């Protein structure tokens, strides 16, 4: 998960939870930015394991990470992103909560129309939070799939405890149906069709140690069992030429074999000519 905010605070901060998070002016994008410097489909944030990559989609205005124009590059907490003239910051949510971070818990929606929304649980030990579609719940999700009182969460310093309240469609932790279960930061909770990642103490988030994240250049992308090496800077697809060292070695061996065969043939011709003359 990454939490990102606009530098000019034009919108509320948002969480990136999708494996492919599109950004542009088009209404179909995950993040819609109506700005003349932004292309219809400007860039994507791609999740690759525990890392996130910002990839430019051939935009005219360009994509930048820490003032460096990129085709694609790892991004992490502390980095600055610029798309065209629009600037974004990757927030470190733990630093954001300061002294309260050690006890702060929340649910980050990663499904349906709630995707990217954060639902704070608070931080008081032994506090019980109820969830469901009924207005009497502490956190209300107005979906017909949920029971009026679907589940409740009890907060502890190091974990959460979730209890299903005899809901019609079930409560799940990491895709296993539960009645009562211990939940840790980074786990996934699902209330029927509504899915959430748990943010809390001990969660692992990608962080930029020096303020600049390590570049994911095209030369580091593995293809099959090998890796690509580029003759020149990979600024565009037409500028890329893969060097196959095995192919080069095979070519050299073939040439050497042809030379040897030529020499042998020449000696054979000379010997045949000599003996034929006799």
Coordinates of C-alpha atoms in Angstrom, one line a residue:
X1 CA 0.0 0.0 0.0
X2 CA 1.1 3.5 -0.7
X3 CA -0.5 6.7 0.5
X4 CA -0.2 9.7 -1.8
X5 CA -1.3 13.3 -1.6
X6 CA -1.3 16.3 -3.9
X7 CA 1.3 18.9 -2.9
X8 CA -1.3 21.7 -3.4
X9 CA -3.9 19.7 -1.3
X10 CA -6.5 20.0 -4.1
X11 CA -7.8 16.6 -3.1
X12 CA -7.8 14.4 0.0
X13 CA -4.8 12.0 0.3
X14 CA -5.6 8.6 -1.3
X15 CA -4.3 5.0 -0.9
X16 CA -3.0 3.0 -3.8
X17 CA -4.1 -0.6 -3.2
X18 CA -4.7 -1.9 -6.8
X19 CA -2.0 -3.9 -8.6
X20 CA -2.4 -1.5 -11.5
X21 CA -3.4 2.1 -10.6
X22 CA -4.0 4.3 -13.7
X23 CA -3.6 8.1 -13.6
X24 CA -4.8 10.5 -16.3
X25 CA -7.6 12.8 -17.5
X26 CA -9.8 9.9 -18.7
X27 CA -12.8 9.2 -16.5
X28 CA -11.9 5.5 -16.5
X29 CA -8.6 6.1 -14.7
X30 CA -8.2 5.1 -11.0
X31 CA -7.1 8.7 -10.3
X32 CA -8.6 11.3 -12.5
X33 CA -6.7 14.6 -12.7
X34 CA -8.3 17.3 -14.9
X35 CA -5.3 19.4 -15.8
X36 CA -4.1 20.5 -19.2
X37 CA -0.6 19.1 -18.6
X38 CA -2.0 15.6 -17.9
X39 CA -2.6 13.1 -20.8
X40 CA -5.8 11.1 -21.0
X41 CA -3.8 8.1 -19.9
X42 CA -0.6 9.6 -18.4
X43 CA 1.0 7.0 -16.1
X44 CA 0.4 3.9 -14.0
X45 CA 1.5 2.7 -10.6
X46 CA 2.2 -1.0 -10.7
X47 CA 2.6 -3.3 -7.7
X48 CA 5.4 -5.8 -8.1
X49 CA 5.7 -7.9 -5.0
X50 CA 6.5 -5.6 -2.1
X51 CA 7.6 -2.7 -4.4
X52 CA 5.7 -0.1 -6.5
X53 CA 6.7 1.2 -9.9
X54 CA 5.7 4.4 -11.5
X55 CA 5.5 3.9 -15.3
X56 CA 5.0 6.7 -17.8
X57 CA 2.6 5.8 -20.7
X58 CA 4.3 7.9 -23.4
X59 CA 2.8 11.2 -22.1
X60 CA 3.9 14.5 -23.6
X61 CA 4.3 16.3 -20.3
X62 CA 6.3 13.5 -18.8
X63 CA 6.6 11.7 -15.5
X64 CA 9.2 12.6 -12.9
X65 CA 10.4 11.1 -9.6
X66 CA 12.5 13.4 -7.4
X67 CA 12.9 15.7 -10.4
X68 CA 14.3 13.0 -12.7
X69 CA 12.3 12.2 -15.8
X70 CA 11.6 8.5 -16.0
X71 CA 10.1 5.8 -18.2
X72 CA 9.6 3.7 -15.1
X73 CA 11.1 3.8 -11.6
X74 CA 10.5 2.4 -8.1
X75 CA 8.7 4.8 -5.8
X76 CA 8.5 4.7 -2.0
X77 CA 7.5 6.7 1.0
X78 CA 9.3 10.1 0.9
X79 CA 9.5 10.4 -2.9
X80 CA 8.1 13.3 -4.9
X81 CA 6.2 12.5 -8.1
X82 CA 5.5 15.1 -10.9
X83 CA 3.1 14.3 -13.7
X84 CA 3.2 17.2 -16.2
X85 CA 3.0 20.2 -13.8
X86 CA 1.0 18.4 -11.1
X87 CA 3.1 17.4 -8.0
X88 CA 2.3 14.5 -5.7
X89 CA 4.0 13.2 -2.5
X90 CA 4.3 9.6 -1.3
X91 CA 3.4 10.0 2.4
X92 CA 5.0 7.9 5.2
X93 CA 1.8 7.3 7.1
X94 CA 3.7 6.1 10.2
X95 CA 5.7 9.4 10.4
X96 CA 2.4 11.2 9.7
X97 CA 0.9 10.0 12.9
X98 CA 4.0 10.7 15.0
X99 CA 3.8 9.5 18.6
X100 CA 0.3 8.0 17.9
X101 CA 1.6 5.7 15.2
X102 CA 2.5 2.9 17.7
X103 CA -1.2 2.5 18.5
X104 CA -2.9 3.7 15.3
X105 CA -5.1 1.2 13.4
X106 CA -7.2 1.5 10.3
X107 CA -8.9 -0.4 7.5
X108 CA -7.9 0.4 3.8
X109 CA -10.6 -0.7 1.4
X110 CA -9.2 -2.6 -1.7
X111 CA -12.4 -3.7 -3.4
X112 CA -15.5 -2.3 -5.0
X113 CA -16.3 1.4 -5.1
X114 CA -14.7 1.9 -1.6
X115 CA -11.2 1.1 -3.0
X116 CA -8.5 3.3 -1.5
X117 CA -10.7 4.8 1.2
X118 CA -9.4 4.6 4.8
X119 CA -11.5 3.8 7.8
X120 CA -9.7 4.7 11.1
X121 CA -10.3 2.3 14.0
X122 CA -8.7 4.5 16.6
X123 CA -6.0 3.4 19.0
X124 CA -7.5 2.9 22.4
X125 CA -6.6 -0.5 23.8
X126 CA -9.6 -2.8 24.3
X127 CA -11.8 -0.5 22.4
X128 CA -14.5 -2.4 20.4
X129 CA -15.6 -1.2 17.0
X130 CA -18.7 -2.5 15.3
X131 CA -19.1 -2.8 11.5
X132 CA -22.2 -3.4 9.4
X133 CA -24.9 -1.6 7.4
X134 CA -27.0 -0.6 10.3
X135 CA -26.7 3.1 11.4
X136 CA -26.1 2.0 15.0
X137 CA -22.6 0.6 14.0
X138 CA -19.5 2.6 14.6
X139 CA -18.4 2.1 10.9
X140 CA -21.3 1.9 8.5
X141 CA -21.0 0.3 5.0
X142 CA -24.3 0.8 3.2
X143 CA -24.3 -2.4 1.2
X144 CA -27.1 -5.0 1.1
X145 CA -24.6 -7.8 1.2
X146 CA -23.7 -6.9 4.8
X147 CA -25.7 -7.7 8.0
X148 CA -26.9 -4.9 10.1
X149 CA -24.3 -5.8 12.7
X150 CA -21.9 -7.8 10.7
X151 CA -18.7 -8.0 12.8
X152 CA -16.8 -6.3 15.6
X153 CA -13.1 -5.5 16.1
X154 CA -11.4 -5.3 19.4
X155 CA -8.1 -3.2 19.5
X156 CA -5.0 -4.4 21.3
X157 CA -1.5 -2.8 21.2
X158 CA 0.0 -5.5 18.9
X159 CA -3.1 -6.9 17.0
X160 CA -6.8 -6.8 16.4
X161 CA -9.4 -9.4 17.2
X162 CA -12.3 -9.7 14.8
X163 CA -15.5 -11.5 15.7
X164 CA -18.3 -12.4 13.3
X165 CA -21.8 -11.5 14.7
X166 CA -23.7 -14.3 13.1
X167 CA -23.7 -12.5 9.8
X168 CA -25.5 -14.0 6.8
X169 CA -22.6 -13.9 4.4
X170 CA -19.6 -14.4 6.7
X171 CA -16.4 -12.7 7.9
X172 CA -13.0 -13.8 6.4
X173 CA -9.4 -13.2 7.4
X174 CA -6.9 -13.9 4.6
X175 CA -9.7 -15.6 2.7
X176 CA -10.5 -18.1 5.5
X177 CA -14.0 -17.9 7.0
X178 CA -13.8 -17.2 10.8
X179 CA -16.0 -16.8 13.8
X180 CA -13.2 -15.2 15.9
X181 CA -9.6 -14.5 14.7
X182 CA -6.5 -12.6 15.6
X183 CA -5.5 -10.1 12.9
X184 CA -2.2 -8.4 12.4
X185 CA -1.1 -5.4 10.3
X186 CA -0.9 -6.3 6.7
X187 CA -3.6 -9.0 6.9
X188 CA -6.8 -8.8 4.7
X189 CA -10.3 -8.7 6.2
X190 CA -13.3 -9.4 4.0
X191 CA -16.9 -8.8 5.0
X192 CA -18.7 -10.7 2.3
X193 CA -17.7 -8.8 -0.9
X194 CA -16.0 -5.8 0.9
X195 CA -12.3 -6.4 1.3
X196 CA -9.8 -4.4 3.5
X197 CA -6.1 -4.3 4.2
X198 CA -5.2 -3.7 7.9
X199 CA -2.9 -0.8 8.6
X200 CA -1.3 -0.7 12.0
X201 CA 1.9 -1.1 14.1
X202 CA 4.5 -3.3 12.5
X203 CA 3.2 -3.0 8.9
X204 CA 5.9 -3.1 6.2
X205 CA 5.8 -0.1 3.8
X206 CA 8.4 0.7 1.0
X207 CA 10.5 3.6 2.1
X208 CA 13.0 5.8 0.3
X209 CA 16.1 5.8 2.6
X210 CA 17.8 8.8 0.9
X211 CA 14.9 10.7 -0.6
X212 CA 15.5 9.1 -4.0
X213 CA 14.3 5.7 -4.8
X214 CA 16.3 3.1 -6.7
X215 CA 15.6 3.2 -10.4
X216 CA 14.0 0.2 -12.0
X217 CA 15.7 0.7 -15.4
X218 CA 14.7 -1.5 -18.3
X219 CA 18.1 -3.3 -18.0
X220 CA 17.0 -4.8 -14.7
X221 CA 13.7 -6.3 -15.9
X222 CA 14.0 -10.0 -16.1
X223 CA 12.7 -11.8 -19.2
X224 CA 12.4 -15.6 -18.8
X225 CA 15.7 -16.8 -17.3
X226 CA 17.9 -14.0 -18.5
X227 CA 18.1 -10.3 -18.3
X228 CA 18.2 -7.5 -20.8
X229 CA 21.1 -5.2 -21.5
X230 CA 20.6 -2.1 -23.6
X231 CA 23.2 -0.6 -26.0
X232 CA 22.0 2.9 -25.4
X233 CA 19.8 4.7 -22.8
X234 CA 16.3 3.1 -22.8
X235 CA 14.4 6.3 -23.5
X236 CA 12.0 4.8 -26.0
X237 CA 11.1 1.4 -27.4
X238 CA 12.9 2.2 -30.7
X239 CA 16.1 2.9 -28.8
X240 CA 16.3 -0.6 -27.3
X241 CA 18.4 -3.4 -28.7
X242 CA 19.0 -6.5 -26.8
X243 CA 22.5 -7.9 -26.7
X244 CA 22.5 -11.7 -26.7
X245 CA 26.0 -12.8 -25.5
X246 CA 25.2 -16.4 -26.2
X247 CA 24.3 -15.6 -29.8
X248 CA 27.6 -13.7 -30.2
X249 CA 29.6 -16.6 -28.9
X250 CA 27.8 -19.0 -31.2
X251 CA 28.5 -16.8 -34.2
X252 CA 32.2 -16.7 -33.3
X253 CA 32.4 -20.5 -33.1
X254 CA 30.7 -20.9 -36.4
X255 CA 33.1 -18.5 -38.1
X256 CA 36.1 -20.3 -36.5
X257 CA 34.7 -23.6 -37.8
X258 CA 34.4 -22.2 -41.3
X259 CA 38.0 -21.0 -41.3
X260 CA 39.2 -24.4 -40.2
X261 CA 37.2 -26.2 -42.9
X262 CA 38.6 -23.8 -45.4
X263 CA 42.2 -24.4 -44.4
X264 CA 41.6 -28.2 -44.5
X265 CA 40.0 -28.0 -47.8
X266 CA 42.9 -25.9 -49.2
X267 CA 45.4 -28.5 -48.0
X268 CA 43.3 -31.2 -49.5
X269 CA 43.2 -29.5 -52.8
X270 CA 47.0 -28.9 -52.9
X271 CA 47.7 -32.6 -52.0
X272 CA 45.3 -33.8 -54.6
X273 CA 46.9 -31.6 -57.2
X274 CA 50.5 -32.8 -56.4
X275 CA 49.6 -36.5 -56.4
X276 CA 47.5 -36.0 -59.6
X277 CA 50.5 -34.4 -61.3
X278 CA 52.6 -37.4 -60.6

